[in-house]
Amino acid sequence: MSGGQDRLVAVEADITMLAVDAIVNAANSSLLGGGGVDGAIHRAAGPELLGACRAIGGCPTGEARITPGFRLPARWVIHAVGPVWHGGDRGESALLAGCYSHALVLAANHGAETVAFPAISTGVYRYPMEAAARIAVATVVETTAREPRIRQVTFCCFDAAALGVYQRCLAQLTR
Ligand code: AR6
């Protein structure tokens, strides 16, 4: 949160409650909903979100697609498809980084200046939290350096353990 990186913050919260321009969803390639943060976002946004996702027709792993936020406080939902963790030798890190960079470019192109991410792939998809957080933070630093339109990125952690991991990653940026 300092040392020139005050555009990046970590909080412990339910992402569906955040009043930012865009929240990112940890979706699957069908974009038709699921459990975890995906289920929570669809419940909070209302049934129109599923209709908008259906019209998109899917999204490859490592990419993202955008819809309105409907009943959410956020104006937009950016649906990013993270990789399933298979041990790390199936391109997982590049695919995870792709989620963060694609999502931020989409946000900027739609005029979203404040964006919140969950810890993509770290739930059902089993990506180890520490490794995932390092990639998330590094990719957001790199992408925001090229996207001056993004004013703030929030890493939305679902529990205190995840928040601790992100805070350590962010603190390392200032060293
Ligand atoms: N707000 C913020 N973070 C949350 C919330 C919430 N409301 N709920 C869960 N998390 P997961 P994945 C955290 O499993 O691993 C779905 O079925 C959670 O603690 O939601 O990318 C999709 O449809 C974890 O750290 O997503 C896919 O099929 C993180 O969000 C599949 O799961 C991601 O956990 C995607 O799996």
Coordinates of N, CA, C and O and ligand atoms in Angstrom, one line a residue:
M1 N 0.8 -1.2 0.0 CA 0.0 0.0 0.0 C 0.8 1.3 0.0 O 0.3 2.4 0.1
S2 N 2.1 1.2 -0.1 CA 3.0 2.4 -0.1 C 4.1 2.2 -1.1 O 4.1 1.3 -1.9
G3 N 5.1 3.1 -1.0 CA 6.2 3.0 -1.9 C 5.8 3.1 -3.4 O 6.4 2.4 -4.2
G4 N 4.8 3.9 -3.7 CA 4.4 4.1 -5.1 C 3.4 3.0 -5.5 O 3.0 3.0 -6.6
Q5 N 3.1 2.1 -4.6 CA 2.1 1.1 -5.0 C 0.8 1.2 -4.2 O 0.1 0.3 -3.9
D6 N 0.4 2.5 -3.9 CA -0.8 2.7 -3.2 C -2.1 2.5 -4.1 O -3.2 2.6 -3.6
R7 N -1.8 2.1 -5.3 CA -3.0 1.8 -6.2 C -3.4 0.3 -5.9 O -4.4 -0.1 -6.4
L8 N -2.6 -0.4 -5.1 CA -3.0 -1.8 -4.8 C -3.3 -1.9 -3.3 O -2.4 -1.6 -2.5
V9 N -4.5 -2.5 -3.0 CA -4.8 -2.7 -1.6 C -5.4 -4.1 -1.4 O -5.9 -4.7 -2.3
A10 N -5.2 -4.6 -0.2 CA -5.8 -5.9 0.2 C -6.8 -5.7 1.3 O -6.6 -4.9 2.2
V11 N -8.0 -6.3 1.2 CA -9.0 -6.2 2.2 C -9.6 -7.6 2.4 O -9.5 -8.5 1.6
E12 N -10.2 -7.8 3.6 CA -10.9 -9.0 3.9 C -12.4 -8.7 3.7 O -12.9 -7.8 4.5
A13 N -13.1 -9.3 2.8 CA -14.5 -8.9 2.5 C -15.1 -9.9 1.6 O -14.5 -10.8 1.0
D14 N -16.5 -9.8 1.5 CA -17.3 -10.5 0.5 C -17.3 -9.6 -0.7 O -17.8 -8.5 -0.7
I15 N -16.8 -10.1 -1.8 CA -16.6 -9.2 -3.0 C -17.9 -8.7 -3.6 O -17.9 -7.6 -4.2
T16 N -19.0 -9.4 -3.3 CA -20.3 -8.9 -3.8 C -20.8 -7.6 -3.1 O -21.7 -7.0 -3.6
M17 N -20.1 -7.3 -2.0 CA -20.5 -6.1 -1.3 C -19.7 -4.9 -1.7 O -20.0 -3.7 -1.3
L18 N -18.7 -5.0 -2.5 CA -17.7 -3.9 -2.7 C -18.3 -2.9 -3.8 O -18.7 -3.3 -4.9
A19 N -18.3 -1.7 -3.4 CA -18.7 -0.6 -4.3 C -17.6 -0.1 -5.1 O -17.1 1.0 -4.9
V20 N -17.1 -0.9 -6.0 CA -16.1 -0.5 -7.0 C -16.7 -0.5 -8.4 O -17.8 -1.0 -8.6
D21 N -16.0 0.0 -9.4 CA -16.5 0.0 -10.7 C -16.7 -1.4 -11.3 O -17.7 -1.7 -11.9
A22 N -15.8 -2.3 -11.0 CA -15.9 -3.7 -11.6 C -15.4 -4.7 -10.5 O -14.3 -4.4 -9.9
I23 N -16.1 -5.7 -10.4 CA -15.6 -6.9 -9.6 C -15.3 -8.0 -10.6 O -15.9 -8.1 -11.6
V24 N -14.3 -8.8 -10.2 CA -13.9 -9.9 -11.1 C -14.4 -11.2 -10.5 O -14.4 -11.3 -9.3
N25 N -15.0 -12.0 -11.3 CA -15.5 -13.3 -10.9 C -14.5 -14.4 -11.3 O -13.8 -14.4 -12.3
A26 N -14.4 -15.4 -10.4 CA -13.6 -16.6 -10.7 C -14.5 -17.6 -11.3 O -15.2 -18.4 -10.6
A27 N -14.7 -17.5 -12.6 CA -15.7 -18.3 -13.3 C -15.1 -19.6 -13.9 O -13.9 -19.9 -13.7
N28 N -15.9 -20.4 -14.6 CA -15.4 -21.5 -15.3 C -15.7 -21.2 -16.8 O -16.4 -20.3 -17.1
S29 N -15.1 -22.0 -17.7 CA -15.2 -21.7 -19.1 C -16.6 -21.7 -19.7 O -16.8 -21.1 -20.8
S30 N -17.5 -22.3 -19.1 CA -18.9 -22.2 -19.6 C -19.5 -20.8 -19.3 O -20.5 -20.4 -20.0
L31 N -19.0 -20.1 -18.3 CA -19.6 -18.9 -17.8 C -21.0 -19.0 -17.3 O -21.7 -18.0 -17.1
L32 N -21.4 -20.2 -17.0 CA -22.8 -20.5 -16.6 C -23.0 -20.6 -15.1 O -24.1 -21.1 -14.7
G33 N -22.1 -20.2 -14.4 CA -22.2 -20.2 -12.9 C -21.6 -21.4 -12.3 O -21.2 -22.3 -12.9
G34 N -21.6 -21.4 -10.9 CA -21.0 -22.5 -10.2 C -21.1 -22.2 -8.7 O -22.0 -21.5 -8.3
G35 N -20.2 -22.7 -8.0 CA -20.1 -22.5 -6.5 C -19.2 -21.4 -6.2 O -18.9 -20.5 -7.0
G36 N -18.7 -21.3 -4.9 CA -17.7 -20.4 -4.5 C -18.1 -18.9 -4.8 O -19.3 -18.6 -4.7
V37 N -17.2 -18.1 -5.2 CA -17.4 -16.7 -5.4 C -18.3 -16.5 -6.6 O -19.2 -15.6 -6.7
D38 N -18.3 -17.4 -7.6 CA -19.1 -17.4 -8.8 C -20.6 -17.5 -8.3 O -21.4 -16.7 -8.8
G39 N -20.9 -18.5 -7.5 CA -22.3 -18.6 -7.0 C -22.7 -17.4 -6.3 O -23.9 -16.9 -6.5
A40 N -21.9 -16.8 -5.4 CA -22.2 -15.7 -4.6 C -22.5 -14.5 -5.5 O -23.5 -13.7 -5.3
I41 N -21.7 -14.3 -6.6 CA -21.9 -13.2 -7.5 C -23.2 -13.3 -8.3 O -24.0 -12.4 -8.4
H42 N -23.5 -14.5 -8.8 CA -24.7 -14.7 -9.5 C -26.0 -14.5 -8.6 O -26.9 -13.9 -9.0
R43 N -25.9 -15.0 -7.3 CA -27.0 -14.8 -6.4 C -27.2 -13.3 -6.2 O -28.4 -12.8 -6.2
A44 N -26.1 -12.5 -6.0 CA -26.3 -11.1 -5.6 C -26.6 -10.3 -6.8 O -27.3 -9.3 -6.7
A45 N -26.2 -10.7 -8.0 CA -26.5 -9.9 -9.2 C -27.9 -10.1 -9.7 O -28.5 -9.2 -10.4
G46 N -28.4 -11.3 -9.4 CA -29.8 -11.6 -9.9 C -29.7 -12.4 -11.2 O -28.6 -12.5 -11.8
P47 N -30.9 -12.9 -11.7 CA -30.9 -13.8 -12.8 C -30.5 -13.2 -14.1 O -30.1 -13.9 -15.1
E48 N -30.5 -11.9 -14.3 CA -30.1 -11.3 -15.5 C -28.7 -11.6 -15.8 O -28.3 -11.6 -17.0
L49 N -27.9 -11.8 -14.8 CA -26.4 -12.0 -15.0 C -26.3 -13.3 -15.8 O -25.4 -13.4 -16.7
L50 N -27.0 -14.4 -15.5 CA -26.9 -15.6 -16.2 C -27.3 -15.5 -17.7 O -26.6 -16.0 -18.6
G51 N -28.3 -14.7 -17.9 CA -28.7 -14.4 -19.3 C -27.5 -13.7 -20.1 O -27.3 -14.1 -21.2
A52 N -26.9 -12.7 -19.5 CA -25.8 -12.0 -20.1 C -24.6 -13.0 -20.4 O -24.0 -12.9 -21.4
C53 N -24.4 -13.8 -19.4 CA -23.3 -14.8 -19.6 C -23.6 -15.8 -20.7 O -22.7 -16.1 -21.5
R54 N -24.8 -16.2 -20.7 CA -25.2 -17.2 -21.7 C -25.0 -16.6 -23.1 O -24.5 -17.3 -24.1
A55 N -25.3 -15.4 -23.3 CA -25.2 -14.7 -24.6 C -23.7 -14.6 -25.0 O -23.4 -14.6 -26.2
I56 N -22.8 -14.6 -24.1 CA -21.4 -14.6 -24.5 C -20.9 -15.9 -25.0 O -20.1 -16.0 -26.0
G57 N -21.4 -17.0 -24.5 CA -21.1 -18.3 -25.0 C -19.8 -19.0 -24.6 O -19.3 -19.8 -25.3
G58 N -19.3 -18.5 -23.5 CA -18.1 -19.2 -22.9 C -16.8 -18.4 -23.1 O -16.8 -17.3 -23.7
C59 N -15.8 -18.8 -22.4 CA -14.5 -18.1 -22.3 C -13.4 -19.1 -22.1 O -13.5 -19.9 -21.2
P60 N -12.3 -19.0 -22.9 CA -11.2 -19.9 -22.6 C -10.4 -19.6 -21.3 O -10.5 -18.5 -20.8
T61 N -9.8 -20.6 -20.8 CA -9.0 -20.5 -19.6 C -7.9 -19.5 -19.8 O -7.3 -19.5 -20.9
G62 N -7.7 -18.6 -18.8 CA -6.7 -17.6 -18.9 C -7.1 -16.3 -19.6 O -6.4 -15.3 -19.7
E63 N -8.4 -16.2 -19.9 CA -9.0 -15.0 -20.5 C -10.2 -14.5 -19.6 O -10.5 -15.1 -18.6
A64 N -10.8 -13.4 -20.1 CA -11.9 -12.8 -19.3 C -12.9 -12.2 -20.2 O -12.6 -11.8 -21.4
R65 N -14.2 -12.1 -19.7 CA -15.2 -11.4 -20.5 C -16.0 -10.5 -19.5 O -16.0 -10.8 -18.3
I66 N -16.7 -9.5 -20.1 CA -17.3 -8.5 -19.2 C -18.8 -8.5 -19.4 O -19.3 -8.7 -20.5
T67 N -19.6 -8.3 -18.3 CA -21.0 -8.1 -18.3 C -21.4 -7.0 -17.4 O -20.6 -6.6 -16.5
P68 N -22.6 -6.5 -17.5 CA -23.0 -5.5 -16.4 C -23.1 -6.2 -15.1 O -23.2 -7.5 -15.0
G69 N -23.2 -5.4 -14.0 CA -23.3 -6.0 -12.7 C -24.7 -6.2 -12.2 O -24.9 -6.7 -11.1
F70 N -25.7 -5.7 -13.0 CA -27.1 -5.8 -12.6 C -27.4 -5.3 -11.2 O -27.1 -4.2 -10.9
R71 N -27.8 -6.2 -10.3 CA -28.2 -5.7 -8.9 C -27.0 -5.5 -8.0 O -27.2 -5.2 -6.8
L72 N -25.8 -5.8 -8.4 CA -24.6 -5.6 -7.6 C -24.3 -4.1 -7.4 O -24.6 -3.3 -8.3
P73 N -23.6 -3.7 -6.3 CA -23.1 -2.3 -6.3 C -22.1 -2.0 -7.4 O -22.0 -0.9 -7.8
A74 N -21.4 -3.0 -7.8 CA -20.4 -2.8 -8.9 C -21.2 -2.7 -10.3 O -22.1 -3.4 -10.5
R75 N -20.7 -1.8 -11.1 CA -21.3 -1.5 -12.4 C -21.1 -2.7 -13.4 O -21.9 -3.0 -14.2
W76 N -19.9 -3.3 -13.2 CA -19.5 -4.4 -14.1 C -19.0 -5.6 -13.4 O -18.5 -5.5 -12.3
V77 N -19.2 -6.8 -14.0 CA -18.6 -8.0 -13.6 C -17.7 -8.5 -14.7 O -18.1 -8.6 -15.9
I78 N -16.4 -8.8 -14.3 CA -15.5 -9.3 -15.3 C -15.3 -10.8 -14.9 O -14.8 -11.1 -13.8
H79 N -15.7 -11.7 -15.8 CA -15.6 -13.1 -15.6 C -14.3 -13.6 -16.1 O -14.1 -13.7 -17.3
A80 N -13.4 -14.0 -15.2 CA -12.1 -14.5 -15.5 C -12.1 -16.0 -15.3 O -12.6 -16.5 -14.2
V81 N -11.5 -16.8 -16.2 CA -11.4 -18.2 -16.0 C -10.0 -18.6 -15.6 O -9.1 -18.6 -16.5
G82 N -9.9 -19.0 -14.4 CA -8.5 -19.4 -13.9 C -8.3 -20.9 -14.2 O -9.2 -21.6 -14.6
P83 N -7.0 -21.3 -14.1 CA -6.7 -22.7 -14.4 C -6.9 -23.6 -13.2 O -6.8 -23.1 -12.0
V84 N -7.2 -24.8 -13.5 CA -7.2 -25.9 -12.4 C -5.8 -26.2 -12.1 O -5.0 -26.3 -13.0
W85 N -5.4 -26.3 -10.8 CA -4.1 -26.6 -10.4 C -3.8 -28.1 -10.6 O -4.5 -28.9 -10.1
H86 N -2.8 -28.4 -11.4 CA -2.4 -29.8 -11.7 C -1.0 -30.0 -11.2 O -0.3 -31.0 -11.7
G87 N -0.4 -29.2 -10.3 CA 1.0 -29.4 -9.9 C 1.9 -28.3 -10.3 O 3.1 -28.2 -9.9
G88 N 1.5 -27.5 -11.3 CA 2.3 -26.4 -11.7 C 3.1 -26.5 -13.1 O 3.7 -25.6 -13.5
D89 N 3.0 -27.7 -13.7 CA 3.8 -27.9 -14.9 C 2.9 -28.0 -16.1 O 3.3 -28.4 -17.2
R90 N 1.6 -27.4 -16.0 CA 0.7 -27.4 -17.2 C 0.4 -26.0 -17.5 O -0.8 -25.7 -17.9
G91 N 1.3 -25.1 -17.4 CA 1.1 -23.7 -17.8 C 0.2 -22.9 -16.8 O -0.3 -21.8 -17.2
E92 N 0.0 -23.4 -15.6 CA -0.9 -22.8 -14.7 C -0.6 -21.3 -14.4 O -1.5 -20.5 -14.4
S93 N 0.7 -21.0 -14.2 CA 1.1 -19.7 -13.8 C 0.8 -18.7 -14.9 O 0.3 -17.6 -14.7
A94 N 1.1 -19.0 -16.2 CA 0.8 -18.1 -17.3 C -0.7 -17.9 -17.5 O -1.2 -16.8 -17.8
L95 N -1.4 -19.0 -17.3 CA -2.9 -18.9 -17.4 C -3.5 -18.0 -16.3 O -4.4 -17.2 -16.6
L96 N -3.0 -18.2 -15.1 CA -3.5 -17.3 -14.0 C -3.1 -15.9 -14.3 O -4.0 -15.0 -14.1
A97 N -1.9 -15.6 -14.7 CA -1.5 -14.2 -15.0 C -2.4 -13.6 -16.1 O -2.8 -12.5 -16.0
G98 N -2.7 -14.4 -17.1 CA -3.6 -14.0 -18.1 C -4.9 -13.5 -17.6 O -5.5 -12.5 -18.1
C99 N -5.5 -14.2 -16.6 CA -6.7 -13.7 -16.0 C -6.6 -12.3 -15.5 O -7.5 -11.4 -15.8
Y100 N -5.6 -12.0 -14.8 CA -5.4 -10.7 -14.2 C -5.1 -9.6 -15.3 O -5.7 -8.5 -15.2
S101 N -4.3 -9.9 -16.2 CA -4.0 -8.9 -17.2 C -5.2 -8.7 -18.2 O -5.5 -7.5 -18.4
H102 N -5.8 -9.7 -18.6 CA -7.0 -9.5 -19.5 C -8.1 -8.8 -18.7 O -8.7 -7.9 -19.3
A103 N -8.3 -9.1 -17.5 CA -9.4 -8.5 -16.7 C -9.1 -7.0 -16.6 O -10.1 -6.1 -16.8
L104 N -7.9 -6.6 -16.4 CA -7.6 -5.2 -16.2 C -7.7 -4.4 -17.5 O -8.1 -3.2 -17.5
V105 N -7.3 -5.0 -18.6 CA -7.4 -4.3 -19.9 C -8.9 -4.1 -20.2 O -9.3 -3.1 -20.7
L106 N -9.7 -5.2 -20.0 CA -11.2 -5.0 -20.2 C -11.7 -3.9 -19.3 O -12.5 -3.1 -19.8
A107 N -11.3 -3.9 -18.1 CA -11.8 -2.9 -17.2 C -11.5 -1.5 -17.7 O -12.4 -0.6 -17.8
A108 N -10.3 -1.3 -18.1 CA -9.8 0.0 -18.6 C -10.6 0.4 -19.8 O -11.0 1.5 -20.0
N109 N -10.8 -0.5 -20.7 CA -11.5 -0.3 -22.0 C -13.0 0.1 -21.8 O -13.6 0.6 -22.6
H110 N -13.5 -0.3 -20.6 CA -14.9 0.0 -20.3 C -15.0 1.2 -19.3 O -16.1 1.4 -18.7
G111 N -13.9 1.8 -19.0 CA -14.0 3.0 -18.2 C -14.0 2.7 -16.7 O -14.3 3.6 -15.9
A112 N -13.8 1.4 -16.3 CA -13.8 1.1 -14.9 C -12.4 1.4 -14.3 O -11.4 0.9 -14.7
E113 N -12.4 2.3 -13.3 CA -11.2 2.8 -12.7 C -10.8 2.1 -11.5 O -9.7 2.1 -11.0
T114 N -11.8 1.5 -10.8 CA -11.6 0.7 -9.6 C -12.0 -0.7 -9.8 O -13.2 -0.9 -10.2
V115 N -11.2 -1.6 -9.5 CA -11.4 -3.0 -9.8 C -11.1 -3.9 -8.6 O -10.0 -3.7 -8.0
A116 N -11.9 -4.9 -8.3 CA -11.6 -5.8 -7.2 C -11.5 -7.2 -7.7 O -12.4 -7.6 -8.5
F117 N -10.5 -7.9 -7.2 CA -10.3 -9.3 -7.6 C -10.4 -10.2 -6.4 O -9.9 -10.0 -5.4
P118 N -11.1 -11.4 -6.6 CA -10.9 -12.5 -5.6 C -9.6 -13.2 -5.9 O -9.0 -12.9 -6.9
A119 N -9.3 -14.2 -5.0 CA -8.1 -15.0 -5.3 C -8.4 -16.1 -6.2 O -8.7 -17.2 -5.8
I120 N -8.4 -15.7 -7.5 CA -8.8 -16.6 -8.6 C -8.1 -18.0 -8.5 O -6.8 -18.0 -8.3
S121 N -8.8 -19.0 -8.7 CA -8.3 -20.4 -8.7 C -7.9 -21.0 -7.4 O -7.5 -22.2 -7.3
T122 N -8.0 -20.3 -6.3 CA -7.5 -20.8 -5.0 C -8.5 -21.6 -4.2 O -8.2 -22.0 -3.1
G123 N -9.7 -21.7 -4.8 CA -10.7 -22.5 -4.1 C -10.9 -23.8 -4.7 O -10.0 -24.7 -4.6
V124 N -12.0 -24.0 -5.3 CA -12.3 -25.3 -6.0 C -11.2 -25.8 -6.9 O -10.9 -27.0 -7.1
Y125 N -10.5 -24.8 -7.6 CA -9.4 -25.1 -8.5 C -8.1 -25.4 -7.9 O -7.1 -25.7 -8.6
R126 N -8.0 -25.2 -6.5 CA -6.8 -25.7 -5.7 C -5.5 -25.1 -6.0 O -4.4 -25.7 -5.6
Y127 N -5.4 -23.9 -6.6 CA -4.1 -23.3 -6.8 C -3.6 -22.9 -5.4 O -4.3 -22.2 -4.6
P128 N -2.3 -23.2 -5.1 CA -1.8 -22.8 -3.7 C -1.9 -21.3 -3.5 O -1.4 -20.5 -4.4
M129 N -2.4 -20.9 -2.4 CA -2.6 -19.4 -2.1 C -1.4 -18.5 -2.3 O -1.4 -17.5 -2.9
E130 N -0.3 -19.0 -1.7 CA 1.0 -18.1 -1.8 C 1.4 -17.9 -3.2 O 1.7 -16.8 -3.6
A131 N 1.5 -19.0 -4.0 CA 1.9 -18.9 -5.4 C 0.9 -18.0 -6.2 O 1.3 -17.2 -7.0
A132 N -0.4 -18.2 -5.9 CA -1.4 -17.5 -6.7 C -1.3 -16.0 -6.4 O -1.4 -15.2 -7.2
A133 N -1.1 -15.7 -5.1 CA -1.1 -14.3 -4.7 C 0.2 -13.6 -5.3 O 0.1 -12.4 -5.7
R134 N 1.3 -14.3 -5.3 CA 2.5 -13.7 -5.9 C 2.2 -13.3 -7.4 O 2.6 -12.3 -7.9
I135 N 1.6 -14.2 -8.1 CA 1.3 -14.0 -9.5 C 0.3 -12.9 -9.7 O 0.4 -12.0 -10.5
A136 N -0.7 -12.9 -8.8 CA -1.8 -11.8 -8.9 C -1.1 -10.5 -8.7 O -1.3 -9.6 -9.5
V137 N -0.3 -10.3 -7.7 CA 0.3 -9.0 -7.3 C 1.2 -8.6 -8.4 O 1.2 -7.5 -9.0
A138 N 2.1 -9.5 -8.9 CA 3.1 -9.2 -9.9 C 2.4 -8.8 -11.2 O 2.8 -7.8 -11.9
T139 N 1.4 -9.5 -11.6 CA 0.7 -9.2 -12.9 C -0.1 -7.9 -12.8 O -0.1 -7.1 -13.7
V140 N -0.7 -7.6 -11.6 CA -1.4 -6.3 -11.5 C -0.4 -5.2 -11.5 O -0.7 -4.1 -12.1
V141 N 0.7 -5.3 -10.9 CA 1.8 -4.2 -10.9 C 2.2 -4.0 -12.3 O 2.2 -2.8 -12.8
E142 N 2.5 -5.0 -13.0 CA 2.9 -4.9 -14.4 C 1.8 -4.3 -15.3 O 2.1 -3.4 -16.1
T143 N 0.6 -4.8 -15.2 CA -0.5 -4.3 -16.1 C -0.9 -2.9 -15.8 O -1.1 -2.1 -16.7
T144 N -1.0 -2.5 -14.5 CA -1.4 -1.1 -14.2 C -0.3 -0.1 -14.6 O -0.6 1.0 -14.8
A145 N 0.9 -0.6 -14.7 CA 2.0 0.3 -15.1 C 1.7 0.7 -16.6 O 2.1 1.8 -17.0
R146 N 1.1 -0.1 -17.3 CA 0.7 0.2 -18.7 C -0.7 0.7 -18.9 O -1.1 1.1 -20.0
E147 N -1.5 0.7 -17.8 CA -2.9 1.2 -17.9 C -3.2 2.3 -16.9 O -3.7 2.1 -15.8
P148 N -2.8 3.5 -17.3 CA -3.0 4.6 -16.3 C -4.4 4.9 -16.0 O -4.7 5.5 -15.0
R149 N -5.4 4.3 -16.8 CA -6.8 4.6 -16.5 C -7.2 3.8 -15.3 O -8.3 4.1 -14.7
I150 N -6.5 2.8 -14.8 CA -6.9 2.0 -13.6 C -6.4 2.8 -12.4 O -5.2 2.9 -12.2
R151 N -7.3 3.2 -11.6 CA -6.9 4.0 -10.4 C -6.6 3.2 -9.2 O -5.6 3.5 -8.4
Q152 N -7.4 2.1 -8.9 CA -7.1 1.3 -7.8 C -7.5 -0.1 -8.0 O -8.6 -0.4 -8.6
V153 N -6.7 -1.0 -7.5 CA -7.0 -2.5 -7.6 C -7.1 -3.0 -6.2 O -6.2 -2.8 -5.4
T154 N -8.2 -3.6 -5.8 CA -8.4 -4.2 -4.5 C -8.3 -5.8 -4.6 O -9.0 -6.4 -5.4
F155 N -7.5 -6.3 -3.8 CA -7.4 -7.8 -3.7 C -8.4 -8.2 -2.5 O -8.1 -7.9 -1.4
C156 N -9.5 -8.8 -2.9 CA -10.5 -9.1 -1.9 C -10.3 -10.5 -1.4 O -10.6 -11.5 -2.1
C157 N -9.9 -10.6 -0.1 CA -9.6 -11.9 0.5 C -10.8 -12.3 1.3 O -11.5 -11.5 1.9
F158 N -11.1 -13.6 1.3 CA -12.3 -14.1 1.9 C -12.0 -14.5 3.4 O -13.0 -14.7 4.1
D159 N -10.8 -14.6 3.8 CA -10.5 -14.9 5.2 C -9.2 -14.2 5.6 O -8.4 -13.7 4.8
A160 N -8.9 -14.3 6.9 CA -7.7 -13.6 7.4 C -6.4 -14.2 6.9 O -5.4 -13.5 6.7
A161 N -6.4 -15.5 6.7 CA -5.2 -16.2 6.2 C -4.8 -15.7 4.8 O -3.7 -15.3 4.6
A162 N -5.8 -15.6 4.0 CA -5.6 -15.0 2.6 C -5.1 -13.6 2.7 O -4.2 -13.2 2.0
L163 N -5.8 -12.8 3.6 CA -5.4 -11.4 3.7 C -3.9 -11.3 4.1 O -3.1 -10.5 3.6
G164 N -3.5 -12.1 5.1 CA -2.1 -12.1 5.5 C -1.1 -12.4 4.4 O -0.1 -11.8 4.2
V165 N -1.5 -13.4 3.5 CA -0.6 -13.7 2.4 C -0.5 -12.5 1.4 O 0.6 -12.1 1.0
Y166 N -1.6 -11.9 1.1 CA -1.6 -10.7 0.2 C -0.8 -9.6 0.8 O -0.1 -8.9 0.1
Q167 N -1.0 -9.3 2.1 CA -0.3 -8.2 2.7 C 1.2 -8.4 2.7 O 1.9 -7.5 2.5
R168 N 1.6 -9.7 2.9 CA 3.1 -9.9 2.7 C 3.6 -9.7 1.3 O 4.6 -9.1 1.1
C169 N 2.8 -10.1 0.3 CA 3.2 -9.9 -1.1 C 3.3 -8.4 -1.4 O 4.2 -7.9 -2.0
L170 N 2.3 -7.6 -0.9 CA 2.3 -6.2 -1.1 C 3.4 -5.5 -0.4 O 4.0 -4.6 -1.0
A171 N 3.7 -5.9 0.8 CA 4.8 -5.3 1.6 C 6.1 -5.5 0.9 O 7.0 -4.7 0.9
Q172 N 6.3 -6.7 0.2 CA 7.5 -6.9 -0.5 C 7.8 -6.0 -1.7 O 8.9 -5.8 -2.1
L173 N 6.7 -5.3 -2.2 CA 6.9 -4.4 -3.3 C 7.6 -3.2 -2.9 O 8.2 -2.5 -3.7
T174 N 7.6 -2.8 -1.6 CA 8.2 -1.6 -1.1 C 9.6 -1.8 -0.7 O 10.3 -0.8 -0.4
R175 N 10.1 -3.0 -0.7 CA 11.5 -3.3 -0.3 C 12.5 -3.0 -1.4 O 12.2 -3.1 -2.6
Ligands
AR6_1 N1 -15.9 -13.0 -1.9 C1 -14.6 -13.0 -2.1 N2 -13.9 -14.2 -2.2 C2 -14.6 -15.3 -2.1 C3 -16.0 -15.4 -2.0 C4 -16.7 -14.1 -1.8 N3 -18.0 -14.0 -1.7 N4 -16.4 -16.7 -2.0 C5 -15.3 -17.4 -2.1 N5 -14.2 -16.6 -2.2 P1 -13.6 -20.4 -5.9 P2 -11.8 -21.1 -8.2 C6 -12.8 -17.0 -2.4 O1 -13.7 -21.8 -5.5 O2 -10.9 -21.8 -7.3 C7 -16.8 -22.2 -9.2 O3 -17.7 -23.3 -9.1 C8 -12.4 -18.4 -2.0 O4 -12.1 -18.5 -0.5 O5 -14.8 -19.5 -5.8 O6 -11.3 -20.1 -9.2 C9 -16.6 -21.7 -10.6 O7 -17.8 -21.8 -11.4 C10 -11.1 -18.6 -2.8 O8 -10.0 -18.1 -2.1 O9 -13.0 -20.2 -7.4 C11 -15.6 -22.6 -11.2 O10 -16.1 -23.9 -11.6 C12 -11.4 -17.8 -4.0 O11 -12.5 -17.0 -3.8 C13 -14.7 -22.9 -10.0 O12 -15.5 -22.7 -8.9 C14 -11.7 -18.6 -5.3 O13 -12.4 -19.8 -5.0 C15 -13.5 -21.9 -10.0 O14 -12.7 -22.2 -8.9

